[in-house]
Amino acid sequence: MQVTRIGDAKPYEARGHFAMTGLRLQGFEASDAENFWVGLSHFLPGGGAESSASNVEKVYVVLSGEVTVTTDDGETVLKAHDSCRLAPGERREIVNRTNLPASMLVIMPYAKAT
């Protein structure tokens, strides 16, 4: 078993994100996870991620606060304990429109070579 204590989790840069700190919990340099990685994103008020898509599916689980996720199908507000799955190639934008921080787990397989 490989344990990552929150106090030992290392920050990582996420392209296209703003007013957000990401911490790597599993995968990449944090553990030997072979098929996926897990991050913890802390979004400040007004923070988010620009509209983009990846070639792999992803799952978001809001732990606290709320974020608005916008796709080509519209927008959805996710609150604590809500989750969503985004399909490969599905564009999304994220924004914390509240005055409180929001925390969200990000679970993704490793990116496929294009």
CSV table of N, CA, C and O in Angstrom, one decimal:
chain,number,residue,atom,x,y,z
A,1,MET,N,0.8,-1.2,0.0
A,1,MET,CA,0.0,0.0,0.0
A,1,MET,C,0.9,1.2,0.0
A,1,MET,O,1.9,1.3,0.7
A,2,GLN,N,0.5,2.2,-0.8
A,2,GLN,CA,1.2,3.5,-0.8
A,2,GLN,C,0.3,4.6,-0.3
A,2,GLN,O,-0.8,4.8,-0.8
A,3,VAL,N,0.7,5.2,0.8
A,3,VAL,CA,-0.1,6.2,1.4
A,3,VAL,C,0.5,7.6,1.1
A,3,VAL,O,1.7,7.8,1.2
A,4,THR,N,-0.4,8.6,0.8
A,4,THR,CA,0.0,10.0,0.6
A,4,THR,C,-0.7,10.7,1.7
A,4,THR,O,-1.9,10.9,1.7
A,5,ARG,N,0.1,11.2,2.7
A,5,ARG,CA,-0.5,12.1,3.7
A,5,ARG,C,-0.7,13.5,3.2
A,5,ARG,O,0.1,13.9,2.4
A,6,ILE,N,-1.8,14.1,3.5
A,6,ILE,CA,-2.1,15.4,3.0
A,6,ILE,C,-1.0,16.4,3.2
A,6,ILE,O,-0.7,17.2,2.4
A,7,GLY,N,-0.3,16.3,4.3
A,7,GLY,CA,0.8,17.2,4.7
A,7,GLY,C,2.0,16.9,3.8
A,7,GLY,O,2.9,17.8,3.7
A,8,ASP,N,2.1,15.8,3.1
A,8,ASP,CA,3.2,15.4,2.2
A,8,ASP,C,2.9,15.6,0.8
A,8,ASP,O,3.7,15.4,-0.1
A,9,ALA,N,1.6,15.8,0.4
A,9,ALA,CA,1.2,16.0,-1.0
A,9,ALA,C,1.9,17.2,-1.6
A,9,ALA,O,2.0,18.2,-1.0
A,10,LYS,N,2.4,17.0,-2.8
A,10,LYS,CA,3.1,18.0,-3.5
A,10,LYS,C,2.2,18.7,-4.5
A,10,LYS,O,1.4,18.1,-5.2
A,11,PRO,N,2.4,20.1,-4.6
A,11,PRO,CA,1.6,20.8,-5.6
A,11,PRO,C,2.0,20.5,-7.0
A,11,PRO,O,3.2,20.1,-7.2
A,12,TYR,N,1.1,20.7,-7.9
A,12,TYR,CA,1.4,20.6,-9.3
A,12,TYR,C,0.7,21.7,-10.1
A,12,TYR,O,-0.3,22.2,-9.7
A,13,GLU,N,1.3,22.0,-11.2
A,13,GLU,CA,0.7,23.1,-12.1
A,13,GLU,C,-0.3,22.4,-13.1
A,13,GLU,O,0.0,21.4,-13.6
A,14,ALA,N,-1.4,23.0,-13.2
A,14,ALA,CA,-2.4,22.5,-14.2
A,14,ALA,C,-2.6,23.6,-15.2
A,14,ALA,O,-3.1,24.7,-14.9
A,15,ARG,N,-2.2,23.3,-16.4
A,15,ARG,CA,-2.3,24.3,-17.5
A,15,ARG,C,-3.8,24.8,-17.7
A,15,ARG,O,-4.7,24.0,-17.6
A,16,GLY,N,-3.9,26.1,-17.8
A,16,GLY,CA,-5.2,26.7,-18.1
A,16,GLY,C,-6.1,26.9,-16.8
A,16,GLY,O,-7.2,27.4,-16.9
A,17,HIS,N,-5.5,26.6,-15.6
A,17,HIS,CA,-6.2,26.9,-14.4
A,17,HIS,C,-5.7,28.2,-13.8
A,17,HIS,O,-4.6,28.6,-14.0
A,18,PHE,N,-6.6,28.8,-13.0
A,18,PHE,CA,-6.3,30.1,-12.4
A,18,PHE,C,-6.9,30.1,-11.0
A,18,PHE,O,-8.0,29.6,-10.7
A,19,ALA,N,-6.2,30.8,-10.1
A,19,ALA,CA,-6.6,30.9,-8.7
A,19,ALA,C,-7.0,29.5,-8.1
A,19,ALA,O,-8.0,29.3,-7.5
A,20,MET,N,-6.1,28.6,-8.4
A,20,MET,CA,-6.3,27.2,-8.0
A,20,MET,C,-4.9,26.6,-7.6
A,20,MET,O,-3.9,26.9,-8.2
A,21,THR,N,-4.9,25.8,-6.5
A,21,THR,CA,-3.8,25.1,-6.2
A,21,THR,C,-4.1,23.6,-6.3
A,21,THR,O,-5.1,23.2,-5.7
A,22,GLY,N,-3.3,22.8,-7.0
A,22,GLY,CA,-3.5,21.4,-7.2
A,22,GLY,C,-2.5,20.6,-6.4
A,22,GLY,O,-1.3,21.0,-6.4
A,23,LEU,N,-2.9,19.6,-5.7
A,23,LEU,CA,-2.1,18.7,-4.9
A,23,LEU,C,-2.2,17.3,-5.5
A,23,LEU,O,-3.3,16.8,-5.7
A,24,ARG,N,-1.1,16.7,-5.7
A,24,ARG,CA,-1.1,15.3,-6.3
A,24,ARG,C,-1.2,14.3,-5.1
A,24,ARG,O,-0.4,14.3,-4.2
A,25,LEU,N,-2.3,13.5,-5.1
A,25,LEU,CA,-2.5,12.5,-4.1
A,25,LEU,C,-2.0,11.1,-4.5
A,25,LEU,O,-1.5,10.4,-3.6
A,26,GLN,N,-2.2,10.7,-5.7
A,26,GLN,CA,-1.8,9.4,-6.2
A,26,GLN,C,-1.4,9.6,-7.7
A,26,GLN,O,-1.9,10.4,-8.4
A,27,GLY,N,-0.5,8.7,-8.1
A,27,GLY,CA,-0.1,8.7,-9.5
A,27,GLY,C,1.1,9.6,-9.7
A,27,GLY,O,1.5,10.3,-8.8
A,28,PHE,N,1.6,9.6,-10.9
A,28,PHE,CA,2.8,10.4,-11.2
A,28,PHE,C,3.9,10.2,-10.2
A,28,PHE,O,4.2,9.1,-9.8
A,29,GLU,N,4.4,11.3,-9.6
A,29,GLU,CA,5.4,11.2,-8.6
A,29,GLU,C,4.9,10.8,-7.2
A,29,GLU,O,5.7,10.5,-6.3
A,30,ALA,N,3.6,10.8,-7.0
A,30,ALA,CA,3.1,10.5,-5.7
A,30,ALA,C,3.0,9.0,-5.3
A,30,ALA,O,3.1,8.7,-4.2
A,31,SER,N,2.8,8.2,-6.3
A,31,SER,CA,2.7,6.8,-6.1
A,31,SER,C,2.9,6.0,-7.4
A,31,SER,O,3.1,6.6,-8.5
A,32,ASP,N,2.9,4.7,-7.3
A,32,ASP,CA,3.1,3.9,-8.5
A,32,ASP,C,1.8,3.5,-9.2
A,32,ASP,O,1.8,2.5,-9.9
A,33,ALA,N,0.7,4.2,-9.0
A,33,ALA,CA,-0.5,4.0,-9.7
A,33,ALA,C,-0.3,3.9,-11.2
A,33,ALA,O,0.4,4.7,-11.8
A,34,GLU,N,-0.7,2.8,-11.8
A,34,GLU,CA,-0.4,2.5,-13.2
A,34,GLU,C,-1.4,3.0,-14.2
A,34,GLU,O,-1.1,3.3,-15.3
A,35,ASN,N,-2.7,3.1,-13.8
A,35,ASN,CA,-3.7,3.4,-14.8
A,35,ASN,C,-4.4,4.8,-14.6
A,35,ASN,O,-5.2,5.2,-15.4
A,36,PHE,N,-4.2,5.4,-13.5
A,36,PHE,CA,-4.9,6.7,-13.2
A,36,PHE,C,-4.1,7.5,-12.2
A,36,PHE,O,-3.1,7.1,-11.6
A,37,TRP,N,-4.5,8.8,-12.1
A,37,TRP,CA,-3.9,9.7,-11.0
A,37,TRP,C,-5.1,10.4,-10.4
A,37,TRP,O,-6.2,10.5,-10.9
A,38,VAL,N,-4.8,10.9,-9.1
A,38,VAL,CA,-5.8,11.6,-8.3
A,38,VAL,C,-5.2,12.9,-7.9
A,38,VAL,O,-4.1,12.9,-7.3
A,39,GLY,N,-5.9,14.0,-8.1
A,39,GLY,CA,-5.5,15.3,-7.6
A,39,GLY,C,-6.5,15.9,-6.7
A,39,GLY,O,-7.7,15.5,-6.8
A,40,LEU,N,-6.1,16.8,-5.9
A,40,LEU,CA,-7.0,17.6,-5.0
A,40,LEU,C,-6.9,19.0,-5.5
A,40,LEU,O,-5.8,19.6,-5.3
A,41,SER,N,-7.9,19.6,-6.0
A,41,SER,CA,-7.9,21.0,-6.5
A,41,SER,C,-8.6,21.9,-5.5
A,41,SER,O,-9.7,21.6,-5.1
A,42,HIS,N,-7.9,23.0,-5.1
A,42,HIS,CA,-8.5,24.0,-4.2
A,42,HIS,C,-8.7,25.3,-5.0
A,42,HIS,O,-7.7,25.9,-5.5
A,43,PHE,N,-9.9,25.7,-5.3
A,43,PHE,CA,-10.3,26.8,-6.1
A,43,PHE,C,-10.6,28.0,-5.1
A,43,PHE,O,-11.6,27.9,-4.3
A,44,LEU,N,-9.9,29.1,-5.3
A,44,LEU,CA,-10.3,30.3,-4.6
A,44,LEU,C,-11.6,30.9,-5.2
A,44,LEU,O,-11.9,30.5,-6.3
A,45,PRO,N,-12.3,31.8,-4.5
A,45,PRO,CA,-13.4,32.5,-5.1
A,45,PRO,C,-12.9,33.1,-6.5
A,45,PRO,O,-11.9,33.8,-6.5
A,46,GLY,N,-13.7,32.9,-7.5
A,46,GLY,CA,-13.3,33.4,-8.8
A,46,GLY,C,-12.4,32.5,-9.6
A,46,GLY,O,-12.1,32.7,-10.7
A,47,GLY,N,-11.8,31.5,-8.9
A,47,GLY,CA,-10.9,30.6,-9.6
A,47,GLY,C,-11.6,29.6,-10.5
A,47,GLY,O,-12.8,29.4,-10.4
A,48,GLY,N,-10.8,28.9,-11.3
A,48,GLY,CA,-11.4,28.0,-12.2
A,48,GLY,C,-10.4,27.4,-13.2
A,48,GLY,O,-9.2,27.4,-13.0
A,49,ALA,N,-11.0,26.9,-14.3
A,49,ALA,CA,-10.2,26.4,-15.4
A,49,ALA,C,-10.8,26.8,-16.7
A,49,ALA,O,-12.1,26.8,-16.9
A,50,GLU,N,-10.0,27.2,-17.6
A,50,GLU,CA,-10.4,27.7,-18.9
A,50,GLU,C,-11.1,26.5,-19.7
A,50,GLU,O,-10.8,25.3,-19.4
A,51,SER,N,-11.9,26.8,-20.7
A,51,SER,CA,-12.6,25.8,-21.5
A,51,SER,C,-11.5,25.0,-22.2
A,51,SER,O,-10.7,25.6,-22.9
A,52,SER,N,-11.6,23.7,-22.0
A,52,SER,CA,-10.7,22.8,-22.8
A,52,SER,C,-11.2,21.4,-22.7
A,52,SER,O,-12.2,21.1,-22.0
A,53,ALA,N,-10.6,20.5,-23.5
A,53,ALA,CA,-11.0,19.1,-23.5
A,53,ALA,C,-9.7,18.3,-23.4
A,53,ALA,O,-8.6,18.7,-23.8
A,54,SER,N,-9.8,17.1,-22.9
A,54,SER,CA,-8.7,16.1,-22.9
A,54,SER,C,-9.1,14.9,-23.7
A,54,SER,O,-10.3,14.6,-23.8
A,55,ASN,N,-8.2,14.1,-24.0
A,55,ASN,CA,-8.5,12.8,-24.8
A,55,ASN,C,-8.8,11.6,-23.9
A,55,ASN,O,-8.9,10.5,-24.4
A,56,VAL,N,-9.0,11.9,-22.6
A,56,VAL,CA,-9.4,10.8,-21.7
A,56,VAL,C,-10.5,11.3,-20.8
A,56,VAL,O,-10.8,12.5,-20.7
A,57,GLU,N,-11.3,10.4,-20.3
A,57,GLU,CA,-12.4,10.7,-19.4
A,57,GLU,C,-11.8,11.2,-18.1
A,57,GLU,O,-10.7,10.9,-17.7
A,58,LYS,N,-12.7,11.9,-17.3
A,58,LYS,CA,-12.3,12.4,-16.0
A,58,LYS,C,-13.5,12.4,-15.1
A,58,LYS,O,-14.6,12.5,-15.6
A,59,VAL,N,-13.2,12.3,-13.8
A,59,VAL,CA,-14.3,12.4,-12.8
A,59,VAL,C,-13.9,13.5,-11.8
A,59,VAL,O,-12.8,13.6,-11.4
A,60,TYR,N,-14.9,14.3,-11.5
A,60,TYR,CA,-14.8,15.4,-10.5
A,60,TYR,C,-15.7,15.0,-9.3
A,60,TYR,O,-16.8,14.7,-9.5
A,61,VAL,N,-15.2,15.2,-8.1
A,61,VAL,CA,-16.0,15.0,-6.9
A,61,VAL,C,-15.7,16.2,-6.0
A,61,VAL,O,-14.6,16.4,-5.6
A,62,VAL,N,-16.8,17.0,-5.8
A,62,VAL,CA,-16.6,18.2,-5.0
A,62,VAL,C,-16.7,17.8,-3.5
A,62,VAL,O,-17.6,17.1,-3.1
A,63,LEU,N,-15.7,18.2,-2.8
A,63,LEU,CA,-15.6,17.8,-1.4
A,63,LEU,C,-16.2,18.9,-0.5
A,63,LEU,O,-16.8,18.6,0.6
A,64,SER,N,-16.0,20.2,-0.9
A,64,SER,CA,-16.5,21.3,-0.1
A,64,SER,C,-16.7,22.5,-1.0
A,64,SER,O,-16.0,22.6,-2.1
A,65,GLY,N,-17.6,23.4,-0.7
A,65,GLY,CA,-17.9,24.5,-1.5
A,65,GLY,C,-18.7,24.1,-2.7
A,65,GLY,O,-19.4,23.1,-2.7
A,66,GLU,N,-18.6,24.9,-3.7
A,66,GLU,CA,-19.3,24.6,-5.0
A,66,GLU,C,-18.6,25.1,-6.2
A,66,GLU,O,-17.9,26.2,-6.1
A,67,VAL,N,-18.7,24.4,-7.3
A,67,VAL,CA,-18.1,24.9,-8.6
A,67,VAL,C,-19.2,24.8,-9.6
A,67,VAL,O,-20.0,23.9,-9.6
A,68,THR,N,-19.1,25.6,-10.6
A,68,THR,CA,-19.9,25.5,-11.8
A,68,THR,C,-19.1,24.9,-12.9
A,68,THR,O,-18.0,25.4,-13.3
A,69,VAL,N,-19.6,23.8,-13.5
A,69,VAL,CA,-19.0,23.2,-14.6
A,69,VAL,C,-19.8,23.4,-15.9
A,69,VAL,O,-21.0,23.1,-15.9
A,70,THR,N,-19.2,24.0,-16.9
A,70,THR,CA,-20.0,24.3,-18.1
A,70,THR,C,-19.4,23.5,-19.2
A,70,THR,O,-18.2,23.4,-19.5
A,71,THR,N,-20.3,22.8,-20.0
A,71,THR,CA,-20.0,22.0,-21.1
A,71,THR,C,-20.8,22.6,-22.3
A,71,THR,O,-21.6,23.5,-22.1
A,72,ASP,N,-20.6,22.0,-23.5
A,72,ASP,CA,-21.4,22.4,-24.6
A,72,ASP,C,-22.9,22.1,-24.4
A,72,ASP,O,-23.8,22.7,-25.1
A,73,ASP,N,-23.3,21.3,-23.4
A,73,ASP,CA,-24.7,21.0,-23.1
A,73,ASP,C,-25.3,21.9,-22.1
A,73,ASP,O,-26.5,21.9,-21.8
A,74,GLY,N,-24.5,22.8,-21.5
A,74,GLY,CA,-25.0,23.8,-20.5
A,74,GLY,C,-24.1,23.8,-19.3
A,74,GLY,O,-23.0,23.3,-19.3
A,75,GLU,N,-24.6,24.4,-18.2
A,75,GLU,CA,-23.9,24.4,-17.0
A,75,GLU,C,-24.6,23.8,-15.8
A,75,GLU,O,-25.8,23.7,-15.8
A,76,THR,N,-23.8,23.2,-14.9
A,76,THR,CA,-24.3,22.5,-13.7
A,76,THR,C,-23.5,23.0,-12.5
A,76,THR,O,-22.2,23.1,-12.6
A,77,VAL,N,-24.1,23.3,-11.4
A,77,VAL,CA,-23.5,23.6,-10.2
A,77,VAL,C,-23.3,22.3,-9.4
A,77,VAL,O,-24.3,21.6,-9.1
A,78,LEU,N,-22.1,22.0,-9.0
A,78,LEU,CA,-21.8,20.9,-8.2
A,78,LEU,C,-21.5,21.4,-6.8
A,78,LEU,O,-20.6,22.3,-6.6
A,79,LYS,N,-22.1,20.8,-5.8
A,79,LYS,CA,-21.9,21.1,-4.4
A,79,LYS,C,-21.3,20.0,-3.7
A,79,LYS,O,-21.0,18.9,-4.3
A,80,ALA,N,-21.0,20.1,-2.4
A,80,ALA,CA,-20.3,19.1,-1.7
A,80,ALA,C,-20.9,17.7,-1.9
A,80,ALA,O,-22.2,17.6,-1.8
A,81,HIS,N,-20.1,16.8,-2.2
A,81,HIS,CA,-20.5,15.3,-2.4
A,81,HIS,C,-21.1,15.1,-3.8
A,81,HIS,O,-21.5,13.9,-4.0
A,82,ASP,N,-21.3,16.1,-4.6
A,82,ASP,CA,-21.8,15.9,-6.0
A,82,ASP,C,-20.6,15.5,-6.8
A,82,ASP,O,-19.4,15.9,-6.5
A,83,SER,N,-20.8,14.8,-7.9
A,83,SER,CA,-19.7,14.4,-8.8
A,83,SER,C,-20.2,14.4,-10.2
A,83,SER,O,-21.4,14.4,-10.5
A,84,CYS,N,-19.3,14.4,-11.2
A,84,CYS,CA,-19.6,14.3,-12.6
A,84,CYS,C,-18.5,13.6,-13.3
A,84,CYS,O,-17.4,13.5,-12.9
A,85,ARG,N,-18.9,13.0,-14.4
A,85,ARG,CA,-18.0,12.3,-15.3
A,85,ARG,C,-18.0,13.1,-16.6
A,85,ARG,O,-19.1,13.4,-17.2
A,86,LEU,N,-16.8,13.4,-17.2
A,86,LEU,CA,-16.7,14.0,-18.5
A,86,LEU,C,-16.1,13.0,-19.4
A,86,LEU,O,-15.1,12.3,-19.1
A,87,ALA,N,-16.7,12.9,-20.6
A,87,ALA,CA,-16.2,11.9,-21.6
A,87,ALA,C,-15.0,12.4,-22.3
A,87,ALA,O,-14.7,13.6,-22.3
A,88,PRO,N,-14.2,11.5,-22.9
A,88,PRO,CA,-13.0,11.9,-23.7
A,88,PRO,C,-13.5,12.9,-24.7
A,88,PRO,O,-14.5,12.7,-25.4
A,89,GLY,N,-12.8,14.0,-24.9
A,89,GLY,CA,-13.1,15.0,-25.9
A,89,GLY,C,-14.2,16.0,-25.5
A,89,GLY,O,-14.4,16.9,-26.2
A,90,GLU,N,-14.8,15.8,-24.3
A,90,GLU,CA,-15.9,16.7,-23.9
A,90,GLU,C,-15.2,18.0,-23.3
A,90,GLU,O,-14.5,17.9,-22.4
A,91,ARG,N,-15.6,19.1,-23.9
A,91,ARG,CA,-15.1,20.4,-23.4
A,91,ARG,C,-15.8,20.8,-22.1
A,91,ARG,O,-16.9,20.5,-22.0
A,92,ARG,N,-15.0,21.4,-21.2
A,92,ARG,CA,-15.5,21.9,-20.0
A,92,ARG,C,-14.8,23.1,-19.5
A,92,ARG,O,-13.6,23.4,-19.8
A,93,GLU,N,-15.5,23.9,-18.8
A,93,GLU,CA,-15.0,25.1,-18.1
A,93,GLU,C,-15.4,25.0,-16.7
A,93,GLU,O,-16.5,24.5,-16.4
A,94,ILE,N,-14.5,25.4,-15.7
A,94,ILE,CA,-14.9,25.3,-14.3
A,94,ILE,C,-14.7,26.7,-13.7
A,94,ILE,O,-13.7,27.4,-14.0
A,95,VAL,N,-15.6,27.1,-12.8
A,95,VAL,CA,-15.5,28.4,-12.1
A,95,VAL,C,-16.1,28.3,-10.7
A,95,VAL,O,-17.2,27.7,-10.6
A,96,ASN,N,-15.4,28.9,-9.8
A,96,ASN,CA,-16.0,29.0,-8.4
A,96,ASN,C,-16.6,30.4,-8.4
A,96,ASN,O,-15.9,31.4,-8.2
A,97,ARG,N,-17.9,30.4,-8.4
A,97,ARG,CA,-18.6,31.7,-8.5
A,97,ARG,C,-19.1,32.2,-7.1
A,97,ARG,O,-19.8,33.1,-6.9
A,98,THR,N,-18.6,31.5,-6.0
A,98,THR,CA,-19.0,31.9,-4.7
A,98,THR,C,-17.9,32.7,-4.0
A,98,THR,O,-16.8,32.9,-4.6
A,99,ASN,N,-18.1,33.1,-2.8
A,99,ASN,CA,-17.1,33.9,-2.0
A,99,ASN,C,-16.3,33.0,-1.1
A,99,ASN,O,-15.6,33.5,-0.2
A,100,LEU,N,-16.5,31.7,-1.2
A,100,LEU,CA,-15.8,30.7,-0.3
A,100,LEU,C,-14.9,29.8,-1.2
A,100,LEU,O,-15.3,29.5,-2.3
A,101,PRO,N,-13.8,29.3,-0.7
A,101,PRO,CA,-13.0,28.3,-1.4
A,101,PRO,C,-13.8,27.0,-1.7
A,101,PRO,O,-14.8,26.7,-1.0
A,102,ALA,N,-13.4,26.3,-2.7
A,102,ALA,CA,-14.0,25.0,-3.1
A,102,ALA,C,-12.9,24.0,-3.3
A,102,ALA,O,-11.8,24.4,-3.8
A,103,SER,N,-13.2,22.8,-2.8
A,103,SER,CA,-12.2,21.7,-3.0
A,103,SER,C,-12.8,20.6,-3.8
A,103,SER,O,-13.9,20.2,-3.5
A,104,MET,N,-12.0,20.0,-4.7
A,104,MET,CA,-12.5,19.0,-5.6
A,104,MET,C,-11.5,17.9,-5.9
A,104,MET,O,-10.3,18.3,-6.1
A,105,LEU,N,-11.9,16.7,-5.8
A,105,LEU,CA,-11.0,15.6,-6.3
A,105,LEU,C,-11.1,15.5,-7.8
A,105,LEU,O,-12.2,15.6,-8.4
A,106,VAL,N,-10.0,15.2,-8.4
A,106,VAL,CA,-9.9,15.0,-9.8
A,106,VAL,C,-9.3,13.6,-10.0
A,106,VAL,O,-8.2,13.3,-9.5
A,107,ILE,N,-10.0,12.7,-10.8
A,107,ILE,CA,-9.6,11.4,-11.0
A,107,ILE,C,-9.5,11.1,-12.5
A,107,ILE,O,-10.6,11.3,-13.2
A,108,MET,N,-8.4,10.8,-13.0
A,108,MET,CA,-8.2,10.7,-14.4
A,108,MET,C,-7.2,9.5,-14.8
A,108,MET,O,-6.2,9.3,-14.1
A,109,PRO,N,-7.5,8.8,-15.9
A,109,PRO,CA,-6.4,7.9,-16.4
A,109,PRO,C,-5.3,8.8,-17.0
A,109,PRO,O,-5.5,10.0,-17.2
A,110,TYR,N,-4.1,8.2,-17.1
A,110,TYR,CA,-3.0,8.9,-17.8
A,110,TYR,C,-3.4,9.2,-19.2
A,110,TYR,O,-4.1,8.5,-19.9
A,111,ALA,N,-3.0,10.4,-19.7
A,111,ALA,CA,-3.3,10.8,-21.0
A,111,ALA,C,-2.8,9.8,-22.1
A,111,ALA,O,-1.7,9.3,-22.0
A,112,LYS,N,-3.6,9.6,-23.1
A,112,LYS,CA,-3.2,8.8,-24.2
A,112,LYS,C,-2.4,9.6,-25.2
A,112,LYS,O,-2.6,10.7,-25.4
A,113,ALA,N,-1.4,8.9,-25.8
A,113,ALA,CA,-0.6,9.6,-26.8
A,113,ALA,C,-1.5,9.8,-28.0
A,113,ALA,O,-2.3,9.0,-28.4
A,114,THR,N,-1.4,11.0,-28.6
A,114,THR,CA,-2.2,11.4,-29.8
A,114,THR,C,-1.4,11.3,-31.0
A,114,THR,O,-0.2,11.3,-31.1
